Tab-separated table of C-alpha atoms and ligand atoms in Angstrom:
chain	number	residue	atom	x	y	z
A	761	MET	CA	5.580	-37.342	-32.484
A	762	SER	CA	4.662	-34.786	-29.886
A	763	GLU	CA	1.468	-33.988	-31.835
A	764	ASN	CA	0.044	-37.316	-30.694
A	765	ILE	CA	0.596	-36.729	-27.036
A	766	ASP	CA	-2.457	-35.988	-24.949
A	767	TYR	CA	-0.903	-33.287	-22.784
A	768	LYS	CA	-4.064	-32.637	-20.902
A	769	PHE	CA	-4.228	-36.240	-19.848
A	770	LEU	CA	-0.553	-36.144	-18.912
A	771	TRP	CA	-1.203	-33.141	-16.743
A	772	ALA	CA	-4.206	-34.830	-15.103
A	773	GLU	CA	-1.988	-37.822	-14.324
A	774	THR	CA	0.673	-35.541	-12.876
A	775	VAL	CA	-1.902	-33.860	-10.677
A	776	ALA	CA	-3.161	-37.225	-9.469
A	777	LYS	CA	0.386	-38.254	-8.590
A	778	VAL	CA	1.147	-35.075	-6.666
A	779	LYS	CA	-2.177	-35.341	-4.863
A	780	SER	CA	-1.418	-38.880	-3.823
A	781	GLU	CA	1.880	-37.708	-2.379
A	782	ILE	CA	0.812	-34.644	-0.459
A	783	GLY	CA	-2.918	-35.104	-0.043
A	784	GLU	CA	-5.769	-33.425	-1.846
A	785	LYS	CA	-6.259	-30.674	0.723
A	786	ASP	CA	-2.727	-29.346	0.506
A	787	PHE	CA	-2.723	-29.749	-3.223
A	788	ASN	CA	-5.833	-27.620	-3.542
A	789	ARG	CA	-4.409	-25.118	-1.161
A	790	TRP	CA	-1.101	-24.445	-2.841
A	791	PHE	CA	-1.276	-25.662	-6.433
A	792	LYS	CA	-3.416	-23.032	-8.024
A	793	LEU	CA	-2.434	-23.899	-11.542
A	794	GLU	CA	-4.410	-24.216	-14.677
A	795	PHE	CA	-3.554	-26.164	-17.774
A	796	ALA	CA	-3.015	-23.495	-20.423
A	797	GLY	CA	-1.633	-25.517	-23.319
A	798	ALA	CA	1.470	-27.366	-24.412
A	799	SER	CA	4.298	-27.242	-26.868
A	800	LYS	CA	7.362	-29.385	-27.618
A	801	ASN	CA	7.213	-31.711	-24.631
A	802	THR	CA	6.360	-28.851	-22.330
A	803	ILE	CA	3.184	-28.434	-20.347
A	804	ILE	CA	2.177	-24.805	-19.949
A	805	LEU	CA	0.411	-23.787	-16.767
A	806	ALA	CA	-1.269	-20.489	-16.026
A	807	THR	CA	-0.767	-19.128	-12.558
A	808	SER	CA	0.733	-16.219	-10.619
A	809	PRO	CA	4.385	-15.716	-9.619
A	810	LEU	CA	3.417	-15.997	-5.979
A	811	VAL	CA	1.933	-19.437	-6.455
A	812	VAL	CA	5.137	-20.586	-8.154
A	813	ASP	CA	7.167	-19.198	-5.254
A	814	GLN	CA	4.993	-21.033	-2.788
A	815	ILE	CA	5.302	-24.319	-4.625
A	816	ASN	CA	9.057	-23.970	-5.022
A	817	ASN	CA	9.452	-23.248	-1.339
A	818	ARG	CA	7.155	-25.932	-0.043
A	819	TYR	CA	7.464	-28.716	-2.565
A	820	PRO	CA	10.593	-28.137	-4.628
A	821	GLY	CA	10.718	-30.266	-7.761
A	822	ILE	CA	7.549	-32.200	-7.026
A	823	LEU	CA	5.728	-31.187	-10.208
A	824	GLU	CA	8.650	-31.883	-12.511
A	825	ASN	CA	9.419	-35.202	-10.841
A	826	SER	CA	5.828	-36.379	-11.048
A	827	LEU	CA	5.606	-35.391	-14.680
A	828	GLN	CA	8.901	-36.996	-15.595
A	829	ASN	CA	7.895	-40.144	-13.840
A	830	GLN	CA	5.362	-40.594	-16.586
A	831	ALA	CA	7.104	-38.909	-19.456
A	832	ALA	CA	10.872	-38.601	-19.143
A	833	GLY	CA	12.370	-35.414	-20.523
A	834	PHE	CA	9.127	-33.465	-20.312
A	835	SER	CA	9.055	-30.126	-18.574
A	836	ILE	CA	6.713	-27.516	-17.179
A	837	LYS	CA	6.475	-23.868	-18.064
A	838	PHE	CA	4.505	-21.215	-16.210
A	839	VAL	CA	2.735	-18.276	-17.729
A	840	PHE	CA	1.515	-15.482	-15.546
A	841	ASN	CA	-1.841	-13.871	-15.779
A	842	GLU	CA	-1.664	-10.166	-16.072
A	843	PRO	CA	-5.115	-9.065	-17.087
A	844	VAL	CA	-5.382	-5.707	-18.767
A	845	ILE	CA	-7.987	-3.297	-17.580
A	846	GLU	CA	-10.132	-1.743	-20.205
A	847	ASN	CA	-8.506	1.555	-20.898
A	848	PRO	CA	-6.762	2.177	-24.158
A	849	ASN	CA	-4.251	4.569	-22.604
A	850	GLU	CA	-2.838	2.372	-20.003
A	851	GLN	CA	0.221	0.223	-19.866
A	852	ASN	CA	1.621	-1.824	-17.106
A	853	VAL	CA	-1.492	-1.797	-14.967
A	854	LYS	CA	-2.686	-5.041	-13.491
A	855	THR	CA	-5.481	-6.089	-11.212
A	856	SER	CA	-4.189	-8.150	-8.372
A	857	LEU	CA	-4.709	-11.885	-8.526
A	858	THR	CA	-7.591	-11.858	-10.930
A	859	LYS	CA	-8.214	-13.563	-14.171
A	860	LYS	CA	-11.158	-15.509	-15.330
A	861	THR	CA	-9.165	-18.515	-16.419
A	862	THR	CA	-7.534	-18.987	-13.054
A	863	GLN	CA	-9.296	-19.095	-9.778
A	864	PRO	CA	-8.358	-15.879	-8.055
A	865	ILE	CA	-6.342	-16.627	-4.952
A	866	ALA	CA	-8.226	-14.005	-3.045
A	867	ASN	CA	-11.477	-15.858	-3.617
A	868	VAL	CA	-10.355	-19.268	-2.513
A	869	ARG	CA	-12.453	-20.534	0.324
A	870	GLU	CA	-11.303	-23.838	1.594
A	871	SER	CA	-11.087	-23.586	5.306
A	872	PRO	CA	-13.263	-26.326	6.731
A	873	ASN	CA	-14.282	-24.172	9.636
A	874	ILE	CA	-17.007	-21.656	9.234
A	875	LYS	CA	-15.614	-18.496	10.735
A	876	THR	CA	-17.368	-15.356	11.672
A	877	LYS	CA	-15.763	-12.529	9.801
A	878	MET	CA	-14.173	-9.847	11.899
A	879	SER	CA	-16.244	-6.739	11.535
A	880	CYS	CA	-13.189	-4.504	11.378
A	881	PHE	CA	-12.475	-5.652	7.823
A	882	LEU	CA	-14.432	-4.063	5.047
A	883	ASP	CA	-15.681	-6.683	2.637
A	884	GLU	CA	-14.645	-4.716	-0.408
A	885	TYR	CA	-11.073	-4.185	0.790
A	886	THR	CA	-9.728	-7.298	-0.893
A	887	PHE	CA	-6.763	-8.045	-3.142
A	888	THR	CA	-9.218	-8.699	-5.938
A	889	ASN	CA	-10.470	-5.135	-5.719
A	890	TYR	CA	-6.975	-3.665	-5.475
A	891	VAL	CA	-5.482	-2.381	-8.677
A	892	ILE	CA	-1.767	-2.951	-9.080
A	893	GLY	CA	0.196	-0.181	-10.705
A	894	GLU	CA	3.764	0.967	-10.876
A	895	ASN	CA	3.206	2.934	-7.666
A	896	ASN	CA	2.269	0.031	-5.427
A	897	GLU	CA	3.386	-3.242	-7.025
A	898	PHE	CA	6.139	-3.949	-4.497
A	899	ALA	CA	3.811	-3.239	-1.610
A	900	VAL	CA	1.138	-5.516	-3.065
A	901	ASN	CA	3.636	-8.304	-3.667
A	902	ALA	CA	4.866	-8.129	-0.113
A	903	ALA	CA	1.300	-7.972	1.210
A	904	GLN	CA	0.440	-11.110	-0.742
A	905	VAL	CA	3.502	-12.954	0.508
A	906	VAL	CA	2.577	-12.053	4.063
A	907	ALA	CA	-1.102	-12.938	3.547
A	908	GLN	CA	-0.240	-16.349	2.170
A	909	ASN	CA	2.514	-17.161	4.607
A	910	PRO	CA	2.214	-14.993	7.681
A	911	GLY	CA	5.260	-14.988	9.926
A	912	VAL	CA	7.178	-17.493	7.809
A	913	ASN	CA	9.696	-15.230	6.164
A	914	ILE	CA	11.604	-13.324	8.805
A	915	SER	CA	12.679	-10.605	6.402
A	916	TYR	CA	8.997	-9.718	5.918
A	917	ASN	CA	8.426	-9.248	9.617
A	918	PRO	CA	7.278	-6.650	10.226
A	919	LEU	CA	5.851	-5.502	6.932
A	920	PHE	CA	5.929	-1.711	7.084
A	921	ILE	CA	3.921	0.085	4.407
A	922	TYR	CA	4.141	3.838	4.174
A	923	GLY	CA	2.891	6.612	1.944
A	924	GLY	CA	0.738	9.732	1.758
A	925	VAL	CA	-2.914	10.082	2.652
A	926	GLY	CA	-5.475	8.287	0.537
A	927	LEU	CA	-3.032	6.167	-1.440
A	928	GLY	CA	-4.422	2.775	-0.478
A	929	LYS	CA	-2.541	1.696	2.650
A	930	THR	CA	-5.590	0.771	4.701
A	931	HIS	CA	-7.206	-1.046	1.793
A	932	LEU	CA	-4.063	-3.111	1.271
A	933	ILE	CA	-3.568	-4.180	4.883
A	934	GLN	CA	-7.263	-4.958	5.214
A	935	ALA	CA	-6.894	-7.133	2.147
A	936	ILE	CA	-4.235	-9.068	4.063
A	937	GLY	CA	-6.664	-9.497	6.952
A	938	ASN	CA	-9.567	-10.486	4.727
A	939	TYR	CA	-7.409	-12.978	2.877
A	940	ILE	CA	-6.132	-14.630	6.037
A	941	ASN	CA	-9.620	-14.767	7.520
A	942	GLU	CA	-10.914	-16.437	4.386
A	943	ASN	CA	-8.121	-18.906	3.934
A	944	SER	CA	-6.830	-19.947	7.313
A	945	ASP	CA	-7.652	-20.313	10.955
A	946	HIS	CA	-5.071	-17.786	12.060
A	947	LYS	CA	-6.226	-15.189	14.508
A	948	VAL	CA	-5.875	-11.784	12.918
A	949	VAL	CA	-6.035	-8.710	15.084
A	950	TYR	CA	-6.465	-5.418	13.284
A	951	THR	CA	-6.468	-2.038	14.926
A	952	SER	CA	-5.937	1.534	14.008
A	953	CYS	CA	-3.229	3.063	16.108
A	954	GLU	CA	-5.745	5.518	17.481
A	955	GLU	CA	-7.958	2.692	18.658
A	956	PHE	CA	-4.972	0.940	20.222
A	957	PHE	CA	-4.093	4.139	22.049
A	958	ASN	CA	-7.658	4.802	23.243
A	959	GLU	CA	-8.031	1.257	24.500
A	960	PHE	CA	-4.731	1.523	26.302
A	961	ILE	CA	-5.694	4.810	27.953
A	962	ALA	CA	-9.042	3.369	29.008
A	963	CYS	CA	-7.200	0.523	30.712
A	964	ILE	CA	-4.993	2.954	32.604
A	965	ASN	CA	-7.549	5.587	33.487
A	966	VAL	CA	-10.853	3.795	33.692
A	967	ASP	CA	-10.341	0.230	34.692
A	968	LYS	CA	-6.941	-1.275	35.361
A	969	SER	CA	-8.356	-4.788	35.376
A	970	LEU	CA	-8.917	-4.418	31.627
A	971	MET	CA	-5.172	-4.259	31.045
A	972	LYS	CA	-4.760	-8.010	31.234
A	973	ASN	CA	-7.319	-8.521	28.492
A	974	PHE	CA	-5.843	-5.743	26.444
A	975	LYS	CA	-2.370	-7.270	26.593
A	976	ARG	CA	-3.719	-10.713	25.886
A	977	LYS	CA	-5.744	-9.590	22.900
A	978	TYR	CA	-2.685	-8.228	21.132
A	979	ARG	CA	-0.058	-10.649	22.344
A	980	GLU	CA	-2.062	-13.735	21.552
A	981	SER	CA	-2.738	-12.781	17.973
A	982	ASP	CA	-1.188	-14.751	15.134
A	983	ILE	CA	-1.130	-11.679	12.943
A	984	LEU	CA	-1.196	-8.152	14.244
A	985	ILE	CA	-2.091	-5.369	11.834
A	986	VAL	CA	-1.753	-1.794	13.056
A	987	ASP	CA	-2.842	1.062	10.835
A	988	ASP	CA	-1.396	4.597	10.959
A	989	ILE	CA	1.416	4.019	13.417
A	990	HIS	CA	2.480	7.678	13.189
A	991	PHE	CA	-0.448	8.399	15.507
A	992	LEU	CA	1.691	7.046	18.340
A	993	GLU	CA	4.211	9.884	18.064
A	994	GLY	CA	4.789	11.537	21.410
A	995	LYS	CA	2.656	8.969	23.263
A	996	GLU	CA	5.350	7.336	25.286
A	997	ARG	CA	3.508	4.850	27.443
A	998	ALA	CA	1.490	3.494	24.576
A	999	GLN	CA	4.725	3.193	22.607
A	1000	GLU	CA	6.184	1.144	25.392
A	1001	GLU	CA	3.182	-1.129	25.366
A	1002	LEU	CA	3.472	-1.598	21.621
A	1003	PHE	CA	7.199	-2.205	21.973
A	1004	ASN	CA	6.562	-5.027	24.433
A	1005	THR	CA	3.800	-6.441	22.259
A	1006	PHE	CA	6.138	-6.300	19.283
A	1007	ASN	CA	8.849	-8.211	21.114
A	1008	ALA	CA	6.465	-10.882	22.348
A	1009	LEU	CA	5.007	-11.442	18.884
A	1010	TYR	CA	8.346	-11.296	17.118
A	1011	LYS	CA	9.805	-13.877	19.465
A	1012	SER	CA	7.017	-16.291	18.657
A	1013	LYS	CA	7.360	-15.602	14.915
A	1014	LYS	CA	3.978	-13.937	14.588
A	1015	GLN	CA	3.456	-11.691	11.610
A	1016	MET	CA	3.115	-7.955	12.127
A	1017	VAL	CA	2.010	-5.353	9.620
A	1018	PHE	CA	2.130	-1.592	10.093
A	1019	THR	CA	1.215	1.408	8.021
A	1020	CYS	CA	2.540	4.885	8.397
A	1021	ASP	CA	2.407	8.200	6.581
A	1022	ARG	CA	6.208	8.268	6.335
A	1023	PRO	CA	9.242	5.998	6.601
A	1024	ALA	CA	9.954	4.689	10.114
A	1025	ILE	CA	13.198	6.634	10.218
A	1026	GLU	CA	11.190	9.860	10.132
A	1027	LEU	CA	9.127	9.035	13.210
A	1028	LYS	CA	11.090	11.385	15.372
A	1029	LYS	CA	8.768	11.306	18.339
A	1030	ILE	CA	8.782	7.557	18.583
A	1031	ALA	CA	11.362	6.043	20.897
A	1032	GLU	CA	14.372	4.834	18.983
A	1033	ARG	CA	14.095	1.219	20.095
A	1034	LEU	CA	10.542	0.987	18.741
A	1035	ARG	CA	11.380	2.942	15.592
A	1036	THR	CA	14.251	0.571	14.875
A	1037	ARG	CA	12.023	-2.423	15.273
A	1038	LEU	CA	9.328	-0.993	13.021
A	1039	GLY	CA	11.887	-0.606	10.281
A	1040	SER	CA	13.629	-3.914	10.902
A	1041	GLY	CA	11.625	-6.042	8.441
A	1042	ILE	CA	10.580	-4.919	5.009
A	1043	SER	CA	9.621	-1.278	4.388
A	1044	ILE	CA	7.825	-0.402	1.197
A	1045	ASP	CA	6.216	2.809	0.081
A	1046	ILE	CA	3.090	3.381	-1.959
A	1047	LYS	CA	3.694	6.241	-4.325
A	1048	ILE	CA	1.353	8.570	-6.131
A	1049	PRO	CA	-0.179	6.634	-9.032
A	1050	LYS	CA	0.192	7.740	-12.611
A	1051	TYR	CA	-2.789	8.707	-14.741
A	1052	GLU	CA	-3.212	5.178	-16.142
A	1053	THR	CA	-3.316	3.630	-12.688
A	1054	ARG	CA	-5.692	6.286	-11.397
A	1055	TYR	CA	-7.934	5.546	-14.343
A	1056	ALA	CA	-7.827	1.815	-13.641
A	1057	ILE	CA	-8.560	2.343	-9.947
A	1058	LEU	CA	-11.528	4.538	-10.710
A	1059	ASN	CA	-12.823	1.976	-13.174
A	1060	LYS	CA	-12.487	-0.700	-10.536
A	1061	LYS	CA	-14.395	1.424	-8.036
A	1062	ILE	CA	-17.123	2.067	-10.560
A	1063	GLU	CA	-17.337	-1.672	-11.136
A	1064	THR	CA	-17.547	-2.516	-7.411
A	1065	MET	CA	-20.070	0.253	-6.799
A	1066	LYS	CA	-22.089	-1.038	-9.740
A	1067	THR	CA	-22.464	2.438	-11.104
A	1068	GLU	CA	-21.715	3.983	-14.473
A	1069	LEU	CA	-19.812	6.995	-15.700
A	1070	THR	CA	-18.815	8.034	-19.165
A	1071	LYS	CA	-15.155	7.947	-20.162
A	1072	ASP	CA	-14.893	11.725	-20.407
A	1073	ILE	CA	-16.014	12.092	-16.787
A	1074	ILE	CA	-13.593	9.428	-15.559
A	1075	ASP	CA	-10.900	11.259	-17.484
A	1076	LEU	CA	-11.960	14.576	-15.926
A	1077	ILE	CA	-11.593	13.148	-12.409
A	1078	CYS	CA	-8.254	11.482	-13.135
A	1079	LYS	CA	-6.812	14.617	-14.674
A	1080	ASN	CA	-7.890	16.849	-11.817
A	1081	ILE	CA	-7.190	14.629	-8.839
A	1082	LYS	CA	-3.628	13.465	-8.861
A	1083	THR	CA	-2.375	12.824	-5.403
A	1084	ASN	CA	-5.122	11.169	-3.435
A	1085	ILE	CA	-7.279	8.206	-4.406
A	1086	ARG	CA	-9.626	8.863	-1.546
A	1087	ASP	CA	-10.553	12.201	-3.110
A	1088	MET	CA	-11.200	10.409	-6.377
A	1089	VAL	CA	-13.543	8.066	-4.561
A	1090	SER	CA	-15.258	11.048	-2.900
A	1091	ALA	CA	-15.756	12.591	-6.324
A	1092	LEU	CA	-17.287	9.377	-7.547
A	1093	ASN	CA	-19.572	9.171	-4.507
A	1094	LYS	CA	-20.687	12.719	-5.065
A	1095	LEU	CA	-21.641	12.058	-8.664
A	1096	ASN	CA	-23.303	8.802	-7.687
A	1097	GLY	CA	-25.336	10.515	-4.986
A	1098	TYR	CA	-26.441	13.228	-7.379
A	1099	GLN	CA	-27.436	10.691	-9.984
A	1100	LYS	CA	-29.521	8.716	-7.500
A	1101	LEU	CA	-31.150	11.808	-6.090
A	1102	THR	CA	-32.093	13.475	-9.329
A	1103	ASN	CA	-32.311	10.454	-11.579
A	1104	LYS	CA	-30.548	12.592	-14.169
A	1105	LYS	CA	-27.736	11.416	-16.383
A	1106	ILE	CA	-24.535	13.187	-15.466
A	1107	THR	CA	-22.998	15.239	-18.233
A	1108	LEU	CA	-19.453	16.527	-18.315
A	1109	GLU	CA	-20.704	20.015	-17.438
A	1110	ILE	CA	-22.672	18.805	-14.423
A	1111	ALA	CA	-19.672	16.785	-13.234
A	1112	GLN	CA	-17.373	19.776	-13.610
A	1113	ASP	CA	-19.713	21.914	-11.566
A	1114	LEU	CA	-20.329	19.318	-8.844
A	1115	LEU	CA	-16.655	18.580	-8.404
A	1116	LYS	CA	-15.166	22.041	-8.602
A	1117	ASP	CA	-14.539	22.236	-4.841
A	1118	ILE	CA	-12.737	18.910	-4.735
A	1119	PHE	CA	-10.657	19.923	-7.737
A	1120	ALA	CA	-9.708	23.231	-6.104
A	1121	SER	CA	-8.190	21.602	-3.014
A	1122	PRO	CA	-4.523	22.605	-2.813
A	1123	TYR	CA	-3.450	18.987	-2.552
A	1124	GLN	CA	-4.751	18.408	-6.045
A	1125	THR	CA	-2.279	20.799	-7.560
A	1126	ASN	CA	0.643	19.068	-9.050
A	1127	ILE	CA	3.298	20.590	-6.848
A	1128	THR	CA	6.690	19.164	-7.615
A	1129	ILE	CA	9.894	19.583	-5.642
A	1130	GLU	CA	11.355	21.324	-8.665
A	1131	SER	CA	8.559	23.897	-8.674
A	1132	ILE	CA	9.170	24.605	-4.974
A	1133	ILE	CA	12.893	25.118	-5.642
A	1134	HIS	CA	12.060	27.329	-8.580
A	1135	ILE	CA	9.775	29.623	-6.583
A	1136	ILE	CA	12.011	29.788	-3.514
A	1137	SER	CA	15.139	30.553	-5.500
A	1138	PHE	CA	13.235	33.354	-7.246
A	1139	GLN	CA	11.963	34.749	-3.930
A	1140	PHE	CA	15.481	34.840	-2.491
A	1141	GLY	CA	17.146	36.144	-5.629
A	1142	LEU	CA	19.139	32.937	-6.074
A	1143	THR	CA	19.544	30.473	-8.911
A	1144	ILE	CA	18.314	26.881	-8.896
A	1145	ASN	CA	21.949	25.804	-8.949
A	1146	ASP	CA	22.577	27.783	-5.761
A	1147	ILE	CA	19.806	25.898	-4.000
A	1148	LYS	CA	20.915	22.503	-5.273
A	1149	GLY	CA	24.623	23.265	-5.009
A	1150	LYS	CA	27.216	22.781	-2.306
A	1151	SER	CA	27.631	26.319	-0.962
A	1152	ARG	CA	27.418	26.651	2.817
A	1153	LYS	CA	26.854	30.424	2.708
A	1154	LYS	CA	24.157	31.477	5.160
A	1155	ASN	CA	22.086	33.275	2.528
A	1156	ILE	CA	21.885	30.034	0.555
A	1157	VAL	CA	21.653	27.452	3.340
A	1158	TYR	CA	18.455	28.923	4.801
A	1159	PRO	CA	16.424	28.988	1.546
A	1160	ARG	CA	17.711	25.498	0.772
A	1161	GLN	CA	16.543	24.217	4.138
A	1162	LEU	CA	13.266	26.026	3.689
A	1163	ALA	CA	12.714	24.435	0.281
A	1164	MET	CA	13.325	20.968	1.740
A	1165	TYR	CA	11.033	21.697	4.663
A	1166	ILE	CA	8.213	22.980	2.472
A	1167	ALA	CA	8.601	20.067	0.066
A	1168	ARG	CA	8.066	17.723	2.971
A	1169	GLN	CA	5.089	19.734	4.213
A	1170	ILE	CA	3.062	20.105	1.059
A	1171	THR	CA	3.958	17.126	-1.074
A	1172	THR	CA	3.812	13.426	-0.387
A	1173	PHE	CA	7.431	12.827	-1.405
A	1174	THR	CA	9.587	11.005	1.118
A	1175	VAL	CA	12.733	12.535	2.595
A	1176	SER	CA	14.849	10.283	0.391
A	1177	GLU	CA	13.002	11.446	-2.724
A	1178	ILE	CA	13.393	15.066	-1.666
A	1179	GLY	CA	17.078	14.469	-0.908
A	1180	ASN	CA	17.611	13.092	-4.411
A	1181	VAL	CA	16.389	16.302	-6.023
A	1182	PHE	CA	18.738	18.341	-3.834
A	1183	ASN	CA	21.672	15.962	-4.489
A	1184	ARG	CA	21.713	15.030	-0.829
A	1185	ASP	CA	20.746	12.079	1.286
A	1186	HIS	CA	17.708	11.747	3.524
A	1187	SER	CA	19.608	12.661	6.693
A	1188	THR	CA	20.378	16.134	5.309
A	1189	VAL	CA	16.674	16.626	4.618
A	1190	LEU	CA	15.827	15.523	8.149
A	1191	HIS	CA	18.436	17.904	9.502
A	1192	SER	CA	16.973	20.777	7.440
A	1193	ILE	CA	13.484	20.021	8.732
A	1194	ASP	CA	14.816	20.128	12.297
A	1195	ALA	CA	16.604	23.415	11.618
A	1196	ILE	CA	13.430	25.060	10.326
A	1197	GLU	CA	11.346	23.644	13.186
A	1198	GLU	CA	13.835	25.186	15.573
A	1199	ARG	CA	13.642	28.554	13.843
A	1200	LYS	CA	9.878	28.373	14.178
A	1201	LEU	CA	10.228	27.842	17.908
A	1202	ASN	CA	12.645	30.721	18.328
A	1203	ASN	CA	11.091	33.206	15.956
A	1204	PRO	CA	7.395	34.069	16.252
A	1205	HIS	CA	7.226	35.393	12.676
A	1206	GLU	CA	8.756	32.371	11.047
A	1207	GLU	CA	5.531	30.367	10.948
A	1208	SER	CA	3.421	33.008	9.213
A	1209	TYR	CA	6.276	33.749	6.851
A	1210	ILE	CA	6.456	30.081	5.854
A	1211	ASN	CA	2.673	29.880	5.486
A	1212	ASP	CA	2.693	32.861	3.122
A	1213	LEU	CA	5.421	31.236	1.118
A	1214	ILE	CA	3.475	27.973	0.959
A	1215	ASN	CA	0.397	29.857	-0.250
A	1216	THR	CA	2.433	31.535	-2.955
A	1217	ILE	CA	3.776	28.167	-4.069
A	1218	LYS	CA	0.285	26.666	-4.135
A	1219	GLU	CA	-1.169	29.571	-6.057
A	1220	GLN	CA	1.566	29.467	-8.635
A	1221	SER	CA	1.229	25.722	-8.984
A	1222	ILE	CA	-2.489	25.745	-9.850
A	1223	LYS	CA	-2.735	25.306	-13.539
B	422	LIG	P1	-4.810	5.348	2.988
B	422	LIG	O1	-5.034	4.358	4.070
B	422	LIG	O2	-3.474	5.245	2.340
B	422	LIG	O3	-5.099	6.751	3.426
B	422	LIG	P2	-7.083	4.037	1.789
B	422	LIG	O4	-6.617	2.630	1.846
B	422	LIG	O5	-8.080	4.481	2.786
B	422	LIG	O6	-5.837	5.031	1.812
B	422	LIG	O7	-7.609	4.302	0.298
B	422	LIG	C1	-8.477	5.369	-0.031
B	422	LIG	C2	-9.467	4.894	-1.056
B	422	LIG	O8	-8.800	4.621	-2.268
B	422	LIG	C3	-10.177	3.613	-0.681
B	422	LIG	O9	-11.505	3.699	-1.133
B	422	LIG	C4	-9.429	2.528	-1.448
B	422	LIG	O10	-10.255	1.421	-1.739
B	422	LIG	C5	-9.028	3.282	-2.700
B	422	LIG	N1	-7.785	2.791	-3.298
B	422	LIG	C6	-6.544	3.244	-3.099
B	422	LIG	N2	-5.648	2.578	-3.835
B	422	LIG	C7	-6.342	1.668	-4.530
B	422	LIG	C8	-5.988	0.655	-5.486
B	422	LIG	N3	-4.726	0.464	-5.866
B	422	LIG	N4	-6.976	-0.096	-6.023
B	422	LIG	C9	-8.264	0.093	-5.649
B	422	LIG	N5	-8.661	1.019	-4.759
B	422	LIG	C10	-7.730	1.802	-4.196
B	423	LIG	MG1	-5.591	4.683	6.051
């Protein structure tokens, strides 16, 4: 019997019913669904998990009810688009919110007002251009929730995204800004922390009358996005200003987004009351991407830059640059520039030669916490078990603290990740870092000794 049912028509009728209930504008805004087929009295719709969340929150049951009004016992099933990027090696790598069959959320333009785009957002820093991998999927999800519903969910306020240099924090928060600018009339204010600080200082030192405008600009925003909050360490008055801004915005349920190079808890030179607030919403890290994700990101960049590179060169870059996407992009720019300048096709040999300096940067070595422990235990005549073990003997505690300190200095692992390797929690790592910092203050040779040790570790880590 079900073979005779015109499911597409049924779906069109359901849409018409929902539209008549909530209005066409809201329907178009939230119901980004596409008829993808049907089976056994079930209509299958293609969409994204976020869209389903939105619909469930805003209009629970409306789709099912409208459908069942016309065809009792019928149901709806969602399938999620997870397009695969062209790379035979990869698994589990998705491009955010893109698929040809469904209108990408990031491209929806339906605001009736023509808005001038804020110049502080780079056009290419969109969700569409952001590759989702295992290293950033939670951060992207949260960013999308916030972009679609700023300030609504209190547990997402503030959204605090942290991670090492060049891992895509700025791109992601700019994507939030771009998305909101495209899709709503909310007033988004974006600033780097450095800019915030400089503006603040100018108000104090140059012209006090500017302070009113400064305060107003930030406190009257609907969404405040502040990049690189760690820059505020040790800058007490600016911290106080941000603290007050935070409170004002939080009270009026305005969304805030921050990025940082480390978890809020590690911002030792930020006043505790501000630090606590920064970490009071949702904190998510962006980790170092795996090879497959790096490959997909580079492919995406190549696509947006409308350039071309052979697979062996993409592979060369991804294998040699492991910890910093920005360096991968620099490598790409360098090859692109050379190609344009010389009009020559880039071979693997040319690429290798052009990129050798970038590849030699110490950050590109694959230094692991384990390799640091290995080298330090050897240097101190200890075993790895000594370093990871429980002994409180002085001759073991110091190298252990040193290993934790150096791990924090030369890798992008968080204190919690470092703690895990040492069978300890993050507070022990923080304590060790403090202990070594103190030794550095009290002992003039400590610094150069540590630097030598770091150089040894780097040298031994270069493959
Ligand atoms: P951060 O702010 O963490 O230092 P950025 O956001 O400046 O890093 O990213 C550095 C470069 O890497 C940018 O060109 C950005 O577009 C690119 N990038 C990083 N992660 C991704 C990703 N997942 N997808 C696409 N591009 C990315
Ligand atoms: Mg940045």
